[in-house]
mmCIF file of C-alpha atoms and ligand atoms in Angstrom:
data_model
loop_
_atom_site.group_PDB
_atom_site.id
_atom_site.type_symbol
_atom_site.label_atom_id
_atom_site.label_comp_id
_atom_site.label_asym_id
_atom_site.label_seq_id
_atom_site.Cartn_x
_atom_site.Cartn_y
_atom_site.Cartn_z
ATOM 1 C CA MET A 1 5.377 -1.962 -26.887
ATOM 2 C CA THR A 2 4.755 -5.421 -28.179
ATOM 3 C CA GLN A 3 1.549 -7.406 -28.221
ATOM 4 C CA SER A 4 2.809 -9.527 -25.363
ATOM 5 C CA VAL A 5 1.341 -6.985 -23.002
ATOM 6 C CA ALA A 6 -2.222 -7.542 -24.145
ATOM 7 C CA PRO A 7 -3.054 -10.573 -21.943
ATOM 8 C CA ARG A 8 -2.291 -8.584 -18.815
ATOM 9 C CA ARG A 9 -5.778 -7.139 -18.987
ATOM 10 C CA VAL A 10 -7.495 -10.449 -19.600
ATOM 11 C CA ALA A 11 -9.199 -10.242 -16.227
ATOM 12 C CA TYR A 12 -11.015 -7.156 -17.389
ATOM 13 C CA ASP A 13 -12.088 -8.340 -20.821
ATOM 14 C CA THR A 14 -15.719 -8.427 -19.863
ATOM 15 C CA GLU A 15 -15.696 -5.236 -17.874
ATOM 16 C CA GLU A 16 -16.848 -1.953 -19.246
ATOM 17 C CA PHE A 17 -13.693 -0.051 -18.338
ATOM 18 C CA ALA A 18 -11.420 -2.453 -20.200
ATOM 19 C CA PRO A 19 -9.003 -0.339 -22.226
ATOM 20 C CA SER A 20 -8.543 -1.268 -25.873
ATOM 21 C CA PRO A 21 -5.098 -2.717 -26.657
ATOM 22 C CA ALA A 22 -4.192 0.524 -28.411
ATOM 23 C CA ASP A 23 -4.657 2.398 -25.143
ATOM 24 C CA LEU A 24 -2.401 0.128 -23.179
ATOM 25 C CA PRO A 25 0.474 2.038 -21.673
ATOM 26 C CA ASP A 26 4.078 1.115 -21.919
ATOM 27 C CA VAL A 27 4.378 -1.368 -19.104
ATOM 28 C CA ALA A 28 7.945 -2.193 -20.067
ATOM 29 C CA ALA A 29 8.949 1.234 -18.792
ATOM 30 C CA ALA A 30 7.977 0.142 -15.316
ATOM 31 C CA VAL A 31 10.413 -2.726 -15.246
ATOM 32 C CA SER A 32 13.181 -1.073 -17.220
ATOM 33 C CA ARG A 33 16.468 -0.268 -15.575
ATOM 34 C CA GLU A 34 15.876 3.479 -15.845
ATOM 35 C CA THR A 35 15.135 3.488 -12.147
ATOM 36 C CA PRO A 36 18.322 2.902 -10.208
ATOM 37 C CA GLU A 37 18.362 -0.367 -8.338
ATOM 38 C CA LEU A 38 17.027 0.329 -4.887
ATOM 39 C CA PRO A 39 18.721 -0.901 -1.732
ATOM 40 C CA VAL A 40 17.538 -4.262 -0.469
ATOM 41 C CA PRO A 41 16.496 -4.317 3.204
ATOM 42 C CA ASP A 42 18.204 -6.786 5.550
ATOM 43 C CA ALA A 43 14.905 -8.378 6.452
ATOM 44 C CA THR A 44 11.370 -8.139 5.122
ATOM 45 C CA ARG A 45 9.907 -4.721 5.912
ATOM 46 C CA VAL A 46 6.286 -5.200 6.881
ATOM 47 C CA ILE A 47 4.541 -1.832 6.591
ATOM 48 C CA VAL A 48 0.945 -1.161 7.577
ATOM 49 C CA ILE A 49 -0.702 1.766 5.834
ATOM 50 C CA ALA A 50 -3.349 3.100 8.157
ATOM 51 C CA ASN A 51 -5.400 6.187 8.895
ATOM 52 C CA GLN A 52 -8.959 5.727 9.993
ATOM 53 C CA LYS A 53 -9.985 8.695 7.862
ATOM 54 C CA GLY A 54 -11.235 7.558 4.467
ATOM 55 C CA GLY A 55 -10.061 9.120 1.241
ATOM 56 C CA VAL A 56 -6.670 10.354 2.466
ATOM 57 C CA GLY A 57 -4.684 8.308 -0.046
ATOM 58 C CA LYS A 58 -3.969 5.065 1.823
ATOM 59 C CA THR A 59 -4.666 2.785 -1.109
ATOM 60 C CA THR A 60 -3.136 5.110 -3.680
ATOM 61 C CA THR A 61 0.023 5.317 -1.594
ATOM 62 C CA ALA A 62 0.133 1.561 -0.950
ATOM 63 C CA VAL A 63 -0.127 0.551 -4.596
ATOM 64 C CA ASN A 64 2.140 3.241 -6.010
ATOM 65 C CA LEU A 65 4.919 2.817 -3.453
ATOM 66 C CA ALA A 66 4.659 -0.939 -4.020
ATOM 67 C CA ALA A 67 4.886 -0.497 -7.787
ATOM 68 C CA GLY A 68 7.750 1.975 -7.394
ATOM 69 C CA LEU A 69 9.784 -0.394 -5.232
ATOM 70 C CA ALA A 70 9.039 -3.340 -7.524
ATOM 71 C CA ALA A 71 10.088 -1.230 -10.522
ATOM 72 C CA GLY A 72 13.354 -0.680 -8.671
ATOM 73 C CA GLY A 73 13.950 -4.419 -8.648
ATOM 74 C CA LEU A 74 12.645 -5.299 -5.186
ATOM 75 C CA SER A 75 10.139 -8.059 -4.438
ATOM 76 C CA VAL A 76 6.927 -6.680 -3.035
ATOM 77 C CA LEU A 77 3.667 -8.115 -1.725
ATOM 78 C CA VAL A 78 0.553 -6.011 -1.184
ATOM 79 C CA ILE A 79 -1.992 -7.454 1.211
ATOM 80 C CA ASP A 80 -5.391 -5.951 0.532
ATOM 81 C CA LEU A 81 -7.176 -5.739 3.850
ATOM 82 C CA ASP A 82 -10.040 -3.517 2.711
ATOM 83 C CA PRO A 83 -13.248 -5.292 1.614
ATOM 84 C CA GLN A 84 -13.624 -2.603 -1.045
ATOM 85 C CA GLY A 85 -10.651 -4.193 -2.791
ATOM 86 C CA ASN A 86 -9.370 -0.902 -4.206
ATOM 87 C CA ALA A 87 -5.731 -1.995 -3.993
ATOM 88 C CA SER A 88 -6.572 -5.217 -5.853
ATOM 89 C CA THR A 89 -8.280 -3.160 -8.554
ATOM 90 C CA ALA A 90 -5.381 -0.733 -8.952
ATOM 91 C CA LEU A 91 -2.900 -3.598 -9.177
ATOM 92 C CA GLY A 92 -4.905 -5.276 -11.932
ATOM 93 C CA VAL A 93 -5.767 -8.538 -10.181
ATOM 94 C CA ALA A 94 -9.119 -10.300 -10.145
ATOM 95 C CA HIS A 95 -11.102 -9.870 -6.939
ATOM 96 C CA GLU A 96 -14.721 -10.630 -7.701
ATOM 97 C CA SER A 97 -16.762 -12.165 -4.914
ATOM 98 C CA GLY A 98 -15.754 -15.821 -4.555
ATOM 99 C CA ILE A 99 -12.079 -15.322 -5.428
ATOM 100 C CA ALA A 100 -9.898 -16.502 -2.573
ATOM 101 C CA GLY A 101 -7.617 -14.046 -0.838
ATOM 102 C CA THR A 102 -7.282 -12.238 2.468
ATOM 103 C CA TYR A 103 -10.525 -13.682 3.836
ATOM 104 C CA GLU A 104 -9.328 -17.283 3.479
ATOM 105 C CA VAL A 105 -5.985 -16.426 5.060
ATOM 106 C CA LEU A 106 -7.555 -14.734 8.086
ATOM 107 C CA ILE A 107 -10.561 -16.972 8.685
ATOM 108 C CA ASP A 108 -9.476 -20.392 7.353
ATOM 109 C CA GLY A 109 -5.780 -20.049 8.097
ATOM 110 C CA ALA A 110 -4.872 -20.658 4.438
ATOM 111 C CA PRO A 111 -1.232 -19.947 3.514
ATOM 112 C CA ILE A 112 -0.764 -16.581 1.807
ATOM 113 C CA GLU A 113 1.160 -18.095 -1.111
ATOM 114 C CA ARG A 114 -1.815 -20.235 -2.043
ATOM 115 C CA HIS A 115 -3.930 -17.197 -2.889
ATOM 116 C CA VAL A 116 -1.525 -14.486 -4.058
ATOM 117 C CA GLN A 117 -1.804 -13.266 -7.610
ATOM 118 C CA HIS A 118 0.923 -11.744 -9.716
ATOM 119 C CA SER A 119 0.246 -8.101 -10.519
ATOM 120 C CA PRO A 120 0.772 -7.202 -14.168
ATOM 121 C CA GLU A 121 2.155 -3.873 -12.923
ATOM 122 C CA ALA A 122 5.683 -5.160 -12.314
ATOM 123 C CA ALA A 123 7.777 -8.306 -12.453
ATOM 124 C CA ASN A 124 8.178 -8.811 -8.712
ATOM 125 C CA LEU A 125 4.854 -7.521 -7.499
ATOM 126 C CA TRP A 126 2.284 -9.784 -5.841
ATOM 127 C CA VAL A 127 -1.137 -9.181 -4.368
ATOM 128 C CA LEU A 128 -3.249 -11.000 -1.828
ATOM 129 C CA PRO A 129 -6.628 -9.791 -3.081
ATOM 130 C CA ALA A 130 -9.619 -8.698 -1.049
ATOM 131 C CA THR A 131 -13.188 -9.290 -2.089
ATOM 132 C CA ILE A 132 -16.364 -7.895 -0.612
ATOM 133 C CA ASP A 133 -16.589 -11.181 1.347
ATOM 134 C CA LEU A 134 -13.886 -9.745 3.595
ATOM 135 C CA ALA A 135 -16.533 -7.446 5.091
ATOM 136 C CA GLY A 136 -17.758 -10.514 6.985
ATOM 137 C CA ALA A 137 -14.328 -11.193 8.455
ATOM 138 C CA GLU A 138 -14.654 -8.350 10.941
ATOM 139 C CA ILE A 139 -17.402 -10.392 12.634
ATOM 140 C CA GLY A 140 -16.132 -13.846 11.611
ATOM 141 C CA LEU A 141 -12.833 -13.190 13.387
ATOM 142 C CA VAL A 142 -14.426 -12.551 16.753
ATOM 143 C CA ASP A 143 -14.705 -16.266 17.550
ATOM 144 C CA VAL A 144 -11.433 -17.350 15.964
ATOM 145 C CA PRO A 145 -8.569 -18.209 18.343
ATOM 146 C CA GLY A 146 -5.776 -15.605 18.359
ATOM 147 C CA ARG A 147 -8.023 -13.311 16.392
ATOM 148 C CA GLU A 148 -5.677 -10.274 16.500
ATOM 149 C CA SER A 149 -2.634 -12.217 15.320
ATOM 150 C CA ARG A 150 -3.991 -14.231 12.386
ATOM 151 C CA LEU A 151 -2.242 -12.047 9.831
ATOM 152 C CA LEU A 152 1.002 -11.996 11.819
ATOM 153 C CA ARG A 153 1.127 -15.810 11.869
ATOM 154 C CA ALA A 154 0.360 -16.026 8.156
ATOM 155 C CA ILE A 155 3.127 -13.527 7.320
ATOM 156 C CA GLU A 156 5.610 -15.340 9.576
ATOM 157 C CA ARG A 157 4.900 -18.601 7.755
ATOM 158 C CA LEU A 158 5.262 -16.885 4.385
ATOM 159 C CA THR A 159 8.531 -15.094 5.122
ATOM 160 C CA ALA A 160 10.043 -18.209 6.643
ATOM 161 C CA ARG A 161 9.827 -19.804 3.191
ATOM 162 C CA HIS A 162 10.050 -16.906 0.734
ATOM 163 C CA ARG A 163 12.347 -13.935 0.414
ATOM 164 C CA ILE A 164 10.176 -10.824 0.141
ATOM 165 C CA ASP A 165 11.651 -7.340 0.531
ATOM 166 C CA TYR A 166 8.474 -5.388 1.277
ATOM 167 C CA ILE A 167 4.995 -6.269 2.457
ATOM 168 C CA PHE A 168 2.443 -3.453 2.409
ATOM 169 C CA ILE A 169 -0.862 -3.912 4.187
ATOM 170 C CA ASP A 170 -3.617 -1.623 2.908
ATOM 171 C CA CYS A 171 -6.171 -1.039 5.668
ATOM 172 C CA PRO A 172 -9.852 -0.130 5.609
ATOM 173 C CA PRO A 173 -10.834 3.270 7.058
ATOM 174 C CA SER A 174 -11.615 2.020 10.557
ATOM 175 C CA LEU A 175 -9.829 0.746 13.629
ATOM 176 C CA GLY A 176 -11.604 -2.632 13.803
ATOM 177 C CA LEU A 177 -10.257 -6.185 13.911
ATOM 178 C CA LEU A 178 -8.946 -6.079 10.348
ATOM 179 C CA THR A 179 -6.799 -3.008 11.009
ATOM 180 C CA LEU A 180 -5.803 -4.453 14.384
ATOM 181 C CA ASN A 181 -4.490 -7.570 12.614
ATOM 182 C CA ALA A 182 -2.392 -5.323 10.404
ATOM 183 C CA LEU A 183 -1.037 -3.320 13.365
ATOM 184 C CA VAL A 184 -0.076 -6.549 15.120
ATOM 185 C CA ALA A 185 1.561 -8.004 12.000
ATOM 186 C CA ALA A 186 3.648 -4.978 11.014
ATOM 187 C CA ARG A 187 6.857 -3.456 12.279
ATOM 188 C CA GLU A 188 6.311 -0.122 10.622
ATOM 189 C CA LEU A 189 3.334 2.164 10.373
ATOM 190 C CA LEU A 190 3.042 4.464 7.386
ATOM 191 C CA VAL A 191 0.411 7.191 7.666
ATOM 192 C CA PRO A 192 -0.690 9.115 4.589
ATOM 193 C CA ILE A 193 -1.857 12.624 5.487
ATOM 194 C CA GLN A 194 -3.924 14.581 3.020
ATOM 195 C CA CYS A 195 -2.921 18.236 2.685
ATOM 196 C CA GLU A 196 -6.396 19.543 3.541
ATOM 197 C CA TYR A 197 -8.240 21.054 6.463
ATOM 198 C CA TYR A 198 -8.451 18.768 9.489
ATOM 199 C CA ALA A 199 -5.486 16.800 8.177
ATOM 200 C CA LEU A 200 -4.274 16.000 11.663
ATOM 201 C CA GLU A 201 -7.741 15.214 12.905
ATOM 202 C CA GLY A 202 -7.748 11.531 13.719
ATOM 203 C CA VAL A 203 -3.973 11.199 13.731
ATOM 204 C CA SER A 204 -3.869 11.564 17.502
ATOM 205 C CA GLN A 205 -6.526 8.863 17.841
ATOM 206 C CA LEU A 206 -4.475 6.635 15.556
ATOM 207 C CA LEU A 207 -1.371 7.273 17.664
ATOM 208 C CA ARG A 208 -3.257 6.339 20.836
ATOM 209 C CA THR A 209 -4.295 3.089 19.179
ATOM 210 C CA ILE A 210 -0.666 2.451 18.234
ATOM 211 C CA ASP A 211 0.405 2.988 21.843
ATOM 212 C CA MET A 212 -2.246 0.520 22.971
ATOM 213 C CA VAL A 213 -1.100 -2.062 20.425
ATOM 214 C CA LYS A 214 2.551 -1.486 21.382
ATOM 215 C CA GLY A 215 1.840 -1.892 25.041
ATOM 216 C CA THR A 216 -0.079 -5.121 24.645
ATOM 217 C CA MET A 217 0.251 -6.921 21.339
ATOM 218 C CA ASN A 218 3.193 -5.665 19.308
ATOM 219 C CA ASP A 219 6.178 -3.992 20.959
ATOM 220 C CA ARG A 220 8.004 -3.703 17.666
ATOM 221 C CA LEU A 221 5.511 -1.428 15.933
ATOM 222 C CA ARG A 222 6.704 2.121 15.269
ATOM 223 C CA LEU A 223 5.465 5.058 13.264
ATOM 224 C CA SER A 224 8.224 5.102 10.664
ATOM 225 C CA THR A 225 6.846 7.119 7.779
ATOM 226 C CA ILE A 226 4.419 9.891 6.954
ATOM 227 C CA VAL A 227 3.545 10.653 3.347
ATOM 228 C CA LEU A 228 1.941 13.978 2.461
ATOM 229 C CA THR A 229 -0.689 13.323 -0.199
ATOM 230 C CA MET A 230 -2.768 15.426 -2.585
ATOM 231 C CA TYR A 231 -0.464 18.388 -2.150
ATOM 232 C CA ASP A 232 -1.639 21.366 -4.177
ATOM 233 C CA ALA A 233 1.195 23.809 -4.730
ATOM 234 C CA ARG A 234 -1.269 26.543 -5.750
ATOM 235 C CA THR A 235 -2.924 26.746 -2.353
ATOM 236 C CA ARG A 236 -1.532 28.246 0.794
ATOM 237 C CA LEU A 237 -3.494 25.671 2.761
ATOM 238 C CA SER A 238 -1.478 22.769 1.374
ATOM 239 C CA ALA A 239 1.773 24.495 2.309
ATOM 240 C CA GLN A 240 0.453 25.259 5.805
ATOM 241 C CA VAL A 241 -0.643 21.679 6.411
ATOM 242 C CA ALA A 242 2.626 20.326 5.068
ATOM 243 C CA ASN A 243 4.585 22.661 7.372
ATOM 244 C CA GLU A 244 2.506 21.677 10.354
ATOM 245 C CA VAL A 245 3.001 17.963 9.686
ATOM 246 C CA ARG A 246 6.733 18.415 9.111
ATOM 247 C CA THR A 247 6.983 20.301 12.418
ATOM 248 C CA HIS A 248 5.157 17.582 14.375
ATOM 249 C CA PHE A 249 6.786 14.663 12.567
ATOM 250 C CA ALA A 250 10.136 16.003 11.421
ATOM 251 C CA ALA A 251 11.909 12.665 11.245
ATOM 252 C CA GLU A 252 9.063 10.597 9.839
ATOM 253 C CA THR A 253 7.771 12.764 6.990
ATOM 254 C CA LEU A 254 9.198 11.901 3.583
ATOM 255 C CA PRO A 255 10.802 14.876 1.791
ATOM 256 C CA THR A 256 8.678 14.294 -1.312
ATOM 257 C CA ALA A 257 5.032 15.320 -1.070
ATOM 258 C CA ILE A 258 2.658 13.670 -3.540
ATOM 259 C CA PRO A 259 0.978 16.331 -5.707
ATOM 260 C CA ARG A 260 -2.707 16.285 -6.496
ATOM 261 C CA SER A 261 -2.775 14.911 -10.026
ATOM 262 C CA VAL A 262 -5.536 13.790 -12.344
ATOM 263 C CA ARG A 263 -3.327 10.964 -13.640
ATOM 264 C CA VAL A 264 -3.079 9.507 -10.150
ATOM 265 C CA SER A 265 -6.855 9.394 -9.776
ATOM 266 C CA GLU A 266 -7.465 8.068 -13.313
ATOM 267 C CA ALA A 267 -5.064 5.130 -13.127
ATOM 268 C CA PRO A 268 -7.223 2.752 -10.993
ATOM 269 C CA SER A 269 -10.079 2.837 -13.504
ATOM 270 C CA TYR A 270 -7.691 1.101 -15.910
ATOM 271 C CA GLY A 271 -6.643 -1.378 -13.251
ATOM 272 C CA GLN A 272 -3.247 0.273 -13.024
ATOM 273 C CA THR A 273 -0.929 2.262 -10.830
ATOM 274 C CA VAL A 274 0.125 5.684 -12.040
ATOM 275 C CA ILE A 275 3.658 4.308 -12.400
ATOM 276 C CA THR A 276 2.648 2.332 -15.505
ATOM 277 C CA TYR A 277 -0.369 4.415 -16.483
ATOM 278 C CA HIS A 278 1.573 7.645 -16.952
ATOM 279 C CA ARG A 279 5.124 7.322 -15.763
ATOM 280 C CA ALA A 280 6.123 10.821 -16.883
ATOM 281 C CA SER A 281 3.351 12.479 -14.861
ATOM 282 C CA ALA A 282 4.175 14.499 -11.769
ATOM 283 C CA GLY A 283 2.240 12.019 -9.603
ATOM 284 C CA ALA A 284 4.175 9.007 -10.885
ATOM 285 C CA GLN A 285 7.506 10.785 -10.509
ATOM 286 C CA ALA A 286 6.609 11.791 -6.949
ATOM 287 C CA TYR A 287 5.664 8.239 -5.990
ATOM 288 C CA LEU A 288 8.887 6.913 -7.563
ATOM 289 C CA ALA A 289 10.872 9.469 -5.556
ATOM 290 C CA ALA A 290 8.962 8.610 -2.379
ATOM 291 C CA ALA A 291 9.569 4.888 -2.935
ATOM 292 C CA GLU A 292 13.265 5.541 -3.259
ATOM 293 C CA GLU A 293 13.289 7.675 -0.097
ATOM 294 C CA LEU A 294 11.472 4.919 1.773
ATOM 295 C CA ALA A 295 13.948 2.318 0.555
ATOM 296 C CA ARG A 296 17.012 4.408 1.380
ATOM 297 C CA ARG A 297 15.756 5.271 4.856
ATOM 298 C CA GLY A 298 15.105 1.644 5.633
ATOM 299 C CA SER A 299 18.554 0.660 4.540
ATOM 300 C CA THR A 300 20.414 3.393 6.434
ATOM 301 C CA ALA A 301 18.518 2.455 9.594
ATOM 302 C CA LYS A 302 19.576 -1.132 9.118
ATOM 303 C CA GLY A 303 22.997 -0.636 7.626
ATOM 304 C CA ARG A 304 24.137 -1.706 4.229
ATOM 305 C CA ARG A 305 22.959 -4.982 2.859
HETATM 306 P P1 LIG B 1 -8.083 5.828 1.014
HETATM 307 O O1 LIG B 1 -7.529 4.501 0.642
HETATM 308 O O2 LIG B 1 -7.381 6.470 2.171
HETATM 309 O O3 LIG B 1 -9.561 5.801 1.211
HETATM 310 P P2 LIG B 1 -7.580 6.547 -1.737
HETATM 311 O O4 LIG B 1 -6.169 6.190 -1.979
HETATM 312 O O5 LIG B 1 -8.622 5.611 -2.245
HETATM 313 O O6 LIG B 1 -7.818 6.850 -0.195
HETATM 314 O O7 LIG B 1 -7.801 8.002 -2.345
HETATM 315 C C1 LIG B 1 -9.065 8.655 -2.236
HETATM 316 C C2 LIG B 1 -9.398 9.322 -3.577
HETATM 317 O O8 LIG B 1 -8.450 10.332 -3.844
HETATM 318 C C3 LIG B 1 -9.337 8.351 -4.738
HETATM 319 O O9 LIG B 1 -10.356 8.677 -5.639
HETATM 320 C C4 LIG B 1 -7.987 8.612 -5.340
HETATM 321 O O10 LIG B 1 -7.947 8.327 -6.733
HETATM 322 C C5 LIG B 1 -7.810 10.101 -5.084
HETATM 323 N N1 LIG B 1 -6.401 10.456 -4.952
HETATM 324 C C6 LIG B 1 -5.485 9.921 -4.118
HETATM 325 N N2 LIG B 1 -4.299 10.511 -4.258
HETATM 326 C C7 LIG B 1 -4.446 11.435 -5.239
HETATM 327 C C8 LIG B 1 -3.577 12.403 -5.853
HETATM 328 N N3 LIG B 1 -2.287 12.509 -5.509
HETATM 329 N N4 LIG B 1 -4.100 13.198 -6.811
HETATM 330 C C9 LIG B 1 -5.398 13.107 -7.164
HETATM 331 N N5 LIG B 1 -6.269 12.244 -6.633
HETATM 332 C C10 LIG B 1 -5.802 11.417 -5.665
HETATM 333 MG MG1 LIG B 2 -8.442 2.607 0.572
#
């Protein structure tokens, strides 16, 4: 790896978890042509990643699928809709309080392209960052006209001018106005399900919310994809949960389950996805496989490009 990679961490120079240049991983691997070119969808696929349970792998799945698709040559935008800004962190973009991003788009009606940042994780990967200020948007939106469709309008304006293959919207763990904006803006819902006890708890509530949104605000929304996360091959429980999910959601569940992996959980503390942090790890390979499955499914549903 050459020194040209060093500036990619400039945003973290003053932060205590900044890796030294010697620790920087081989980012070139992420944009190499090792990964086969993935199929390009006919139109932008807008995918909301939601599950009102916290800690099930929403953000991890959003950033790693995004990085996997971008590594496969596709153009990808991640919209961080969680005031915690975990997706912004993992994708290596600045999101301190005061930095413009999702808040300005939702509340002020700013165009998305004005506030996106390029992620150092891949050539064609962009992020609309979230700061803690976004926590106020849940209340700030209440008095804004068309409050449920602010994100939809912003995405429509963006995609009318720019060719983007995938837009992932990473939701907070709640079913408030922020998540509602995402459900109204998206065509596809992707639900990560953690292979643990009570995995399906909350999924039925989420599905009822989807039905409500479909019936009133967004007819086009459909549950397209389920990703099994934190699968532990050593436990019978993981296998049981995975079987149960595959029985309930046979068509939607991706064949690849994401294994529980220390590399996956370490990557965000370096401001990275596992795809660049440790591409050879089981977690990175699983997310690359899942990204490819997602891309191929989308293209067979739509026909060849
Ligand atoms: P959510 O966005 O749903 O709250 P996260 O993606 O932040 O969930 O994941 C919750 C925690 O689990 C994080 O600390 C994350 O690093 C960890 N995690 C997620 N997926 C994995 C995995 N496959 N292996 C190990 N840890 C994981
Ligand atoms: Mg999250």
